Short mmCIF file of C-alpha atoms in Angstrom, two decimals:
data_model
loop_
_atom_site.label_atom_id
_atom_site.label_comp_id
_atom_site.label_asym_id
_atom_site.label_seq_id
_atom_site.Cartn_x
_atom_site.Cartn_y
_atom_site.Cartn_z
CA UNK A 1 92.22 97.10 100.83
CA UNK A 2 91.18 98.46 104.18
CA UNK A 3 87.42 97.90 105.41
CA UNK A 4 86.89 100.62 106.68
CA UNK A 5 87.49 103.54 104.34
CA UNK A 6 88.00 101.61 101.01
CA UNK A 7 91.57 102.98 100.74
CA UNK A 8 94.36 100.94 99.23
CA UNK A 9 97.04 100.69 101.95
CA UNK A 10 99.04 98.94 99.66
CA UNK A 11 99.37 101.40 96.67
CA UNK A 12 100.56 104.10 98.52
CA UNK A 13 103.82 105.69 99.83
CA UNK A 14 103.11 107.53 102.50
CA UNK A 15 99.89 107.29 103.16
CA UNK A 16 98.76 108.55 106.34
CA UNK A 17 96.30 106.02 107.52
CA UNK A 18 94.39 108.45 110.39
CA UNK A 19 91.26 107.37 110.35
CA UNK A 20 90.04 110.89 110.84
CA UNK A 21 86.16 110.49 112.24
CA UNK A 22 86.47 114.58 112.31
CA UNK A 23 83.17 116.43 110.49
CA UNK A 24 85.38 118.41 109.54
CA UNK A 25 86.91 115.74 106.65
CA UNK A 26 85.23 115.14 103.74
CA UNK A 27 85.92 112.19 101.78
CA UNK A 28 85.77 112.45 97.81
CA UNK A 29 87.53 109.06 96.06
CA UNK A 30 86.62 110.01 92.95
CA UNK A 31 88.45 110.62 89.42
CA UNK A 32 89.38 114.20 88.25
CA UNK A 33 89.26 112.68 84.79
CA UNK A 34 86.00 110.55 85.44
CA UNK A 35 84.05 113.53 83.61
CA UNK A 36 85.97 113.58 80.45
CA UNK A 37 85.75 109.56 80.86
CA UNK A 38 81.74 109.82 81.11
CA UNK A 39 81.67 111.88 77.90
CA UNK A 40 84.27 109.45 75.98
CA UNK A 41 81.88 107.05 76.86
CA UNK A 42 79.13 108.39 75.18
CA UNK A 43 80.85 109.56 72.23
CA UNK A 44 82.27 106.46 71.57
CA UNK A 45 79.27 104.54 72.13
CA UNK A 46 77.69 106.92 69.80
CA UNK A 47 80.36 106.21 67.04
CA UNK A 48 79.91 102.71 67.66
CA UNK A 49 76.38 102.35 67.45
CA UNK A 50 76.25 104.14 64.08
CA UNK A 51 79.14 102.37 62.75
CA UNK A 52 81.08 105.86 62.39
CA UNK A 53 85.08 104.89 62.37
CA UNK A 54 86.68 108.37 64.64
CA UNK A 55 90.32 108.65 64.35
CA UNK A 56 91.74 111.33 66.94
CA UNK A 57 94.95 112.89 65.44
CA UNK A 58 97.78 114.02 67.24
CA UNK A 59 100.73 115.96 67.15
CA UNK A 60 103.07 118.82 67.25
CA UNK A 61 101.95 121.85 65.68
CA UNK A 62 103.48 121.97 62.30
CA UNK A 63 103.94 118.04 61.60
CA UNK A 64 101.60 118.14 58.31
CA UNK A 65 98.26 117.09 59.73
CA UNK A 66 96.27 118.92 57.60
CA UNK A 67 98.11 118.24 54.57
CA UNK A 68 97.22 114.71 55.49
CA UNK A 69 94.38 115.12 56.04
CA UNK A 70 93.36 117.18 52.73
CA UNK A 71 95.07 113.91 50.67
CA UNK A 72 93.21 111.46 52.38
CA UNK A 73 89.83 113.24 51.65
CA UNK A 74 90.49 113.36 48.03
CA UNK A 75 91.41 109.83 47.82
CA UNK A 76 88.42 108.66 49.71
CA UNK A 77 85.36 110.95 49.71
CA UNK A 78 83.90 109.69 46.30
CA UNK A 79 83.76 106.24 48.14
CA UNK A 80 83.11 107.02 51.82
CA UNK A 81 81.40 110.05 53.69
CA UNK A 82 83.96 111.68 55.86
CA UNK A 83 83.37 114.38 58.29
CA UNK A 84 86.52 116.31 60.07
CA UNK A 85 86.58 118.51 63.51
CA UNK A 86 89.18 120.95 63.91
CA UNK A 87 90.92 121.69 66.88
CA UNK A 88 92.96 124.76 67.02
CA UNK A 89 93.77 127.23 70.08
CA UNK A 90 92.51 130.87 67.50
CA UNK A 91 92.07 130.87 64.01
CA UNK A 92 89.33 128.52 61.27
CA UNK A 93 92.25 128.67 59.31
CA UNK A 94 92.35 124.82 58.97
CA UNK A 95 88.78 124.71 58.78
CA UNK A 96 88.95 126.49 55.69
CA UNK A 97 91.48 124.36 53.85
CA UNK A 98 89.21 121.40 54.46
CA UNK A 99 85.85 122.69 53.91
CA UNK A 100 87.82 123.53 50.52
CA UNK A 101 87.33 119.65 50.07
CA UNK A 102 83.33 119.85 50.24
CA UNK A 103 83.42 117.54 53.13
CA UNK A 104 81.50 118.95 56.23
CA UNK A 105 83.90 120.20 58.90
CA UNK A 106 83.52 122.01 61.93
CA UNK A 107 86.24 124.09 64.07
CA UNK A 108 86.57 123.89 67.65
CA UNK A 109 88.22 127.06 68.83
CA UNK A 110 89.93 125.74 72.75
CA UNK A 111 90.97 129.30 73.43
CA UNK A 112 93.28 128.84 76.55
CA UNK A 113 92.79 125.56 76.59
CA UNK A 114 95.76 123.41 75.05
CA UNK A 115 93.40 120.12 74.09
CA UNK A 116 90.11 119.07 73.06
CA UNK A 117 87.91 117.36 75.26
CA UNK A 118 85.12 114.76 75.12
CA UNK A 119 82.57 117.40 75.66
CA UNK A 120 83.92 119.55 73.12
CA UNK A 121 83.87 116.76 70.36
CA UNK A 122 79.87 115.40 71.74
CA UNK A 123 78.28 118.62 70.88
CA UNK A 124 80.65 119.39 67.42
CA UNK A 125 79.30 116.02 66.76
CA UNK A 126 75.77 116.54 67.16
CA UNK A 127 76.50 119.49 65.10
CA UNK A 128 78.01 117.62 62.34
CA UNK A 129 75.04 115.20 62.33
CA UNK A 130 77.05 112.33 60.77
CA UNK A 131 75.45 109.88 58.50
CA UNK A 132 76.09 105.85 59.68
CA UNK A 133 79.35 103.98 58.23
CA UNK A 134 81.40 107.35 57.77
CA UNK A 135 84.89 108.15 58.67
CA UNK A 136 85.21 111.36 61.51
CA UNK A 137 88.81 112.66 61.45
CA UNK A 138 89.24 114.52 64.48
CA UNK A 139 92.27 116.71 64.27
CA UNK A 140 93.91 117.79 67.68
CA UNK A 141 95.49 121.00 68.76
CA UNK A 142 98.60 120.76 67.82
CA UNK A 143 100.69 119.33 71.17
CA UNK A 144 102.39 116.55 72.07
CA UNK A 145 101.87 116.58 75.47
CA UNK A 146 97.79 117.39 76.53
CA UNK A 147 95.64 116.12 74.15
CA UNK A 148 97.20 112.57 75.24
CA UNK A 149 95.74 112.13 78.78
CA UNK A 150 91.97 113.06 77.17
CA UNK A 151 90.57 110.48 75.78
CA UNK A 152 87.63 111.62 73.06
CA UNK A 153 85.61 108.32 72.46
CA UNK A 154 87.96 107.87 69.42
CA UNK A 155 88.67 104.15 67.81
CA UNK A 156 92.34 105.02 68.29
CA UNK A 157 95.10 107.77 67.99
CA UNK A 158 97.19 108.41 65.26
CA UNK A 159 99.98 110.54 65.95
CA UNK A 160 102.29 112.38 63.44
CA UNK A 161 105.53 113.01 63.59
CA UNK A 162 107.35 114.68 60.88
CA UNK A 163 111.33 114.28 60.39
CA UNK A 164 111.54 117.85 60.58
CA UNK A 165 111.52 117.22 64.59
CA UNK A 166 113.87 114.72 65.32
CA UNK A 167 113.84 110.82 65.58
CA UNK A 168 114.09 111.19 69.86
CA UNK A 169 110.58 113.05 70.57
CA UNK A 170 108.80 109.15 71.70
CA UNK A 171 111.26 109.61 74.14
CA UNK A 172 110.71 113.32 74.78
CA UNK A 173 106.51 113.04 74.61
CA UNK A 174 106.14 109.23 76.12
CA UNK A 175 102.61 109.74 77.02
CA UNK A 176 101.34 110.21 73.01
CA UNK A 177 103.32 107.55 71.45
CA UNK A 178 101.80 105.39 74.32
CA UNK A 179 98.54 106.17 73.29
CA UNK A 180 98.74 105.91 69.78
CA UNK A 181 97.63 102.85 67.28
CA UNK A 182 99.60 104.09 64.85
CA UNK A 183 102.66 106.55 64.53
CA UNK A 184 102.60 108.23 60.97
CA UNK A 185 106.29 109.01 60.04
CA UNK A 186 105.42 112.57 57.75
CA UNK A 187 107.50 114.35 55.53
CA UNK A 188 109.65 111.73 54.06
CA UNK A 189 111.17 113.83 51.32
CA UNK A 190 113.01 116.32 53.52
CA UNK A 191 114.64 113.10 55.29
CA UNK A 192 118.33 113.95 53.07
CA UNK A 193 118.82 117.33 54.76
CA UNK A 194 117.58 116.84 58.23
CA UNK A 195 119.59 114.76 60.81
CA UNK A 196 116.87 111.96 61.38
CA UNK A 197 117.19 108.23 62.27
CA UNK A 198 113.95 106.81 61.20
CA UNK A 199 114.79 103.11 62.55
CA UNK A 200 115.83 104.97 66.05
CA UNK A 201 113.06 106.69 66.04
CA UNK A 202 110.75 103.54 65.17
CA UNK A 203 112.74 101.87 68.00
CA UNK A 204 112.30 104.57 70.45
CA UNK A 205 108.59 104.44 69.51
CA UNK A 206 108.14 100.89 70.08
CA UNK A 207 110.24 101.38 73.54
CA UNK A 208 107.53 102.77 74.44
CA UNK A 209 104.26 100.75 72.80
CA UNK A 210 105.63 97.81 71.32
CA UNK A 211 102.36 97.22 69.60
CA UNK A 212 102.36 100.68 67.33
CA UNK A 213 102.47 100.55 63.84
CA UNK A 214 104.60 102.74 61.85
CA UNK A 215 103.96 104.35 57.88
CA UNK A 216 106.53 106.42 56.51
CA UNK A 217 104.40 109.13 54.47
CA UNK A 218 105.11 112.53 52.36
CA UNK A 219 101.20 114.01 52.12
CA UNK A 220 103.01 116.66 50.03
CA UNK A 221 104.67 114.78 47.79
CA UNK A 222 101.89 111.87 48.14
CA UNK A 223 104.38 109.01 48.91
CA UNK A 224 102.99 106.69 50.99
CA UNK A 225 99.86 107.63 50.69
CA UNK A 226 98.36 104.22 49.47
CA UNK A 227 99.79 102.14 52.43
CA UNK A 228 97.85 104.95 54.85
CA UNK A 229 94.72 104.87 52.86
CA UNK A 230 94.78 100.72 53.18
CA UNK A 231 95.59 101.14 56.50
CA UNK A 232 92.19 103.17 56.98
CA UNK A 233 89.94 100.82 55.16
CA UNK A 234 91.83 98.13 56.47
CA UNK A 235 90.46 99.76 60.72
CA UNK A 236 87.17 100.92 59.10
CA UNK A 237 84.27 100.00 61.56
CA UNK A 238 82.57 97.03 59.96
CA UNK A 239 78.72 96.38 60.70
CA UNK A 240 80.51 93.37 62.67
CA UNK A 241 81.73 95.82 65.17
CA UNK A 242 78.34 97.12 65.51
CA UNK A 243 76.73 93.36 66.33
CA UNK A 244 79.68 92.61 69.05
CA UNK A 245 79.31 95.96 70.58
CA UNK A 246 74.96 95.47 70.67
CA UNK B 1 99.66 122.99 80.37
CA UNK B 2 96.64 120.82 81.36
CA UNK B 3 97.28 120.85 84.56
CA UNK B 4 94.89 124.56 84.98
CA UNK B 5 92.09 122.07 82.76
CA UNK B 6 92.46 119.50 86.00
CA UNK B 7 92.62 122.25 88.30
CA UNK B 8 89.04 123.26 86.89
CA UNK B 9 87.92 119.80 87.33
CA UNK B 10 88.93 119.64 90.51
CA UNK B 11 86.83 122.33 91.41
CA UNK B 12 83.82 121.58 89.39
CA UNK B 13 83.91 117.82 91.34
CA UNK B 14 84.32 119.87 95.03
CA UNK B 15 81.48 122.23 94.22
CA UNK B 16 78.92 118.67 93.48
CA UNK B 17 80.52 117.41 96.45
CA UNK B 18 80.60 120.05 99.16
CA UNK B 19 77.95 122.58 99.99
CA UNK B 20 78.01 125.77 102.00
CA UNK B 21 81.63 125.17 103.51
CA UNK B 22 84.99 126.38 102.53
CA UNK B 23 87.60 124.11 101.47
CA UNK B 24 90.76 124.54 103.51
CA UNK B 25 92.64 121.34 102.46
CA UNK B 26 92.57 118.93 99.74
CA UNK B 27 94.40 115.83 99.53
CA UNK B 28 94.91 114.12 95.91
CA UNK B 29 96.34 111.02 94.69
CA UNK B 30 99.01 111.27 92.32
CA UNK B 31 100.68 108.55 89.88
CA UNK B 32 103.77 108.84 89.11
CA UNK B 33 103.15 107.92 85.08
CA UNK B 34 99.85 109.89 85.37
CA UNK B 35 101.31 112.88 83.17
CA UNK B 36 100.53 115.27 85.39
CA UNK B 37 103.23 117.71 86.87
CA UNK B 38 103.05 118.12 90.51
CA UNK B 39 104.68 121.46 90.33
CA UNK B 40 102.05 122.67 87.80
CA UNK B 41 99.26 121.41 89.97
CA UNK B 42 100.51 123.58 92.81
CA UNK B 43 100.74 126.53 90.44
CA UNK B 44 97.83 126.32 88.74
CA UNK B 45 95.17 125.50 91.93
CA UNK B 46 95.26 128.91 92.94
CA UNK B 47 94.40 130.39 89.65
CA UNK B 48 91.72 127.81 89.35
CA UNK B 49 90.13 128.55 92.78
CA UNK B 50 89.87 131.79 92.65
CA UNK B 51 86.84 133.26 93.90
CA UNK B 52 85.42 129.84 94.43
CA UNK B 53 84.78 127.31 97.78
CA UNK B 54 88.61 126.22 97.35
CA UNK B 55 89.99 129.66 97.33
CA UNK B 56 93.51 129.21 99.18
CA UNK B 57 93.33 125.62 99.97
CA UNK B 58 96.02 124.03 100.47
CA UNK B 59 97.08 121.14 98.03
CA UNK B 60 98.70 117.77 99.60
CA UNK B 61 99.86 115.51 96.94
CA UNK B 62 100.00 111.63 97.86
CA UNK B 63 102.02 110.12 95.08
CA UNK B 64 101.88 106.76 94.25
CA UNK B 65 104.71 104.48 92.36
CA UNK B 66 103.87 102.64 89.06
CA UNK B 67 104.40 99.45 88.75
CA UNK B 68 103.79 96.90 85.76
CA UNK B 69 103.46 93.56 85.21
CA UNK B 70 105.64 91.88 82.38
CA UNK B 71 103.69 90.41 79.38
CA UNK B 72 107.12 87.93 78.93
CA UNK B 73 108.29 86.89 81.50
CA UNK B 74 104.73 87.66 83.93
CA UNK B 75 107.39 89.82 86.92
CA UNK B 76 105.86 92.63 88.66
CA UNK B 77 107.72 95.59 87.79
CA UNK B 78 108.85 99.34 88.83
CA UNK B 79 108.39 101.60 86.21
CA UNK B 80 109.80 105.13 86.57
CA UNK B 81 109.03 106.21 82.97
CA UNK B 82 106.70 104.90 80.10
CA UNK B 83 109.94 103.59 78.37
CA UNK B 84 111.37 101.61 81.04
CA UNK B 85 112.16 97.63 80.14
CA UNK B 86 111.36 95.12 82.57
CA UNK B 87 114.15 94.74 85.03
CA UNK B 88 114.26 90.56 84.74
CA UNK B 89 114.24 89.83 80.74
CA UNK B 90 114.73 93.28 79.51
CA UNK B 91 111.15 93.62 77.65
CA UNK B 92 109.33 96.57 76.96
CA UNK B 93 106.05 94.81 76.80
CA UNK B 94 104.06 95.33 80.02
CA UNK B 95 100.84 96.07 81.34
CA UNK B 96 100.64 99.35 83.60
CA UNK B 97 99.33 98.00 87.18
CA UNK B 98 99.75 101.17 89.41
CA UNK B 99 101.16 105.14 88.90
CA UNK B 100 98.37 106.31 86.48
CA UNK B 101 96.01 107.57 89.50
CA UNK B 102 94.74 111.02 89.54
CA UNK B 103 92.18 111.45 92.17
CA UNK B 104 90.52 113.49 94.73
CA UNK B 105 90.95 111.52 98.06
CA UNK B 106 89.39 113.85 100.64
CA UNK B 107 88.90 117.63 101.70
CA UNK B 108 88.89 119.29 104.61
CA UNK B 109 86.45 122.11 105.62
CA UNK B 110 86.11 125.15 108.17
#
């Protein structure tokens, strides 16, 4: 570490170690993320302190998110409040379907922008104004590659990948399996007439992040769908969290 | 495309941090497992910084190399992508050390 400017020598390439005293050079050091980072930060302390268990999920468009998402509601909104965000680029189309479910959901509408952000997710929930020891589902735009690198104050990523897309895209989209807690393996039935290696693809996965866990899940045809929903409970925020976190 | 969202950040961290000057040069610190593309960063500045202080800076990009330490058998590693097994006991299981940077090291100004 050098003394004098706080750079680390060490870490770089080619860094060009000038020293330049000029007025004209201003120095910055700081994050381009660190703003996202902030508002993670607050989110999740938020979640935490109100013992509110936020799942962030992921994944190409088209991978049966929402289907999911609509099963998992019915299963578990007698027992546990549940509130949902939507993420799309146009459209409250998915907003719709859920809110179909009588559990409060908002949509976020990103416009250009291929991701939701921290920000984006504080004010929806502030919006939402979530009661204590609920569930938020947060679903992402549907990408593999953006919504990664932002990190939205979440307890952990899910990310759904349906055999529709083939068994290499960890490989392909690194940065989201890396993330992920657990990789949701969607749209099991259609597995005899698509050319899919589900152990390659678990393999590839865990190439990557040899701690995810893995599900195998049709939401359509609703198999699976009891090894998700103890999976859930099972990483519900207990009021234990809430004591270590205080 | 997120790079045009960092882009945007970029700026919104250069207008807090300079005042009354134009930007000719920025330099910023680049992992090479950050997930950022260095070609889309080049693309997408000048969109970004138009009509702002950064208007037709120039971008330098300092990359830096990722490297990992192995949770078996505790080597320091080179990683080139996120699926990469340790070069010594052929492990995927490794924590990231270096190559996730993305930073704003310094500007320069008229």
């Amino acid at each position: 570490m050098c003394g004098h400017c706080g750079c680390d020598k060490s870490e770089m390439e080619s860094h060009e170690h000038h020293h330049q005293h000029d007025e004209k050079i201003i120095q910055i050091e700081q994050d381009i993320f660190a703003e996202n980072q902030m508002y993670a930060k607050q989110n999740r302390e938020y979640f935490t302190h109100h013992n509110i268990t936020a799942f962030n999920f992921v994944s190409s468009p088209g991978s049966g998110k929402t289907t999911l998402l609509i099963k998992t509601i019915q299963a578990l909104k007698s027992s546990v409040p549940i509130y949902v965000l939507e993420g799309d680029q146009q459209t409250d189309r998915d907003a719709q379907k859920i809110a179909a479910t009588k559990v409060p959901v908002i949509q976020i509408n990103t416009g250009q922008v291929c991701h939701l952000d921290a920000h984006h997710v504080g004010h929806a929930v502030m919006d939402l104004a979530l009661v204590d020891n609920s569930f938020l589902f947060i679903e992402n735009v549907g990408n593999l590659v953006c919504p990664a690198l932002f990190d939205l104050g979440e307890l952990s990523k899910i990310v759904i990948l349906s055999v529709t897309e083939g068994d290499d895209k960890p490989l392909k989209y690194p940065y989201m399996f890396a993330e992920a807690a657990l990789l949701i393996i969607n749209k099991m039935d259609l597995l005899p007439y698509v050319d899919f290696d589900v152990e390659q693809c678990i393999a590839y996965a865990k190439q990557i992040n040899p701690a995810i866990q893995v599900l195998e899940v049709s939401a359509t045809q609703e198999k699976g769908i009891e090894s998700w929903l103890q999976w859930l409970l099972q990483h519900q925020m207990t009021p234990e969290h809430v004591f270590a976190s205080a | 495309m997120h790079e045009l969202a960092i882009c945007s950040n970029i700026i919104k961290i250069l207008k807090t941090q300079v005042v009354n000057k134009k930007i000719k040069k920025i330099w910023l610190r680049i992992g090479e497992i950050s997930g950022v593309n260095c070609d889309a960063i080049q693309f997408s500045f000048p969109i970004a910084a138009r009509n702002t202080i950064a208007e037709n800076a120039e971008i330098e990009l300092i990359h830096v190399h990722a490297r990992g330490k192995c949770n078996t058998c505790h080597a320091e590693i080179k990683i080139t992508t996120l699926f990469d097994a340790c070069q010594y006991c052929n492990n995927y299981d490794y924590e990231i050390i270096q190559g996730n940077e993305l930073q704003i090291i310094k500007v320069e100004v008229e």
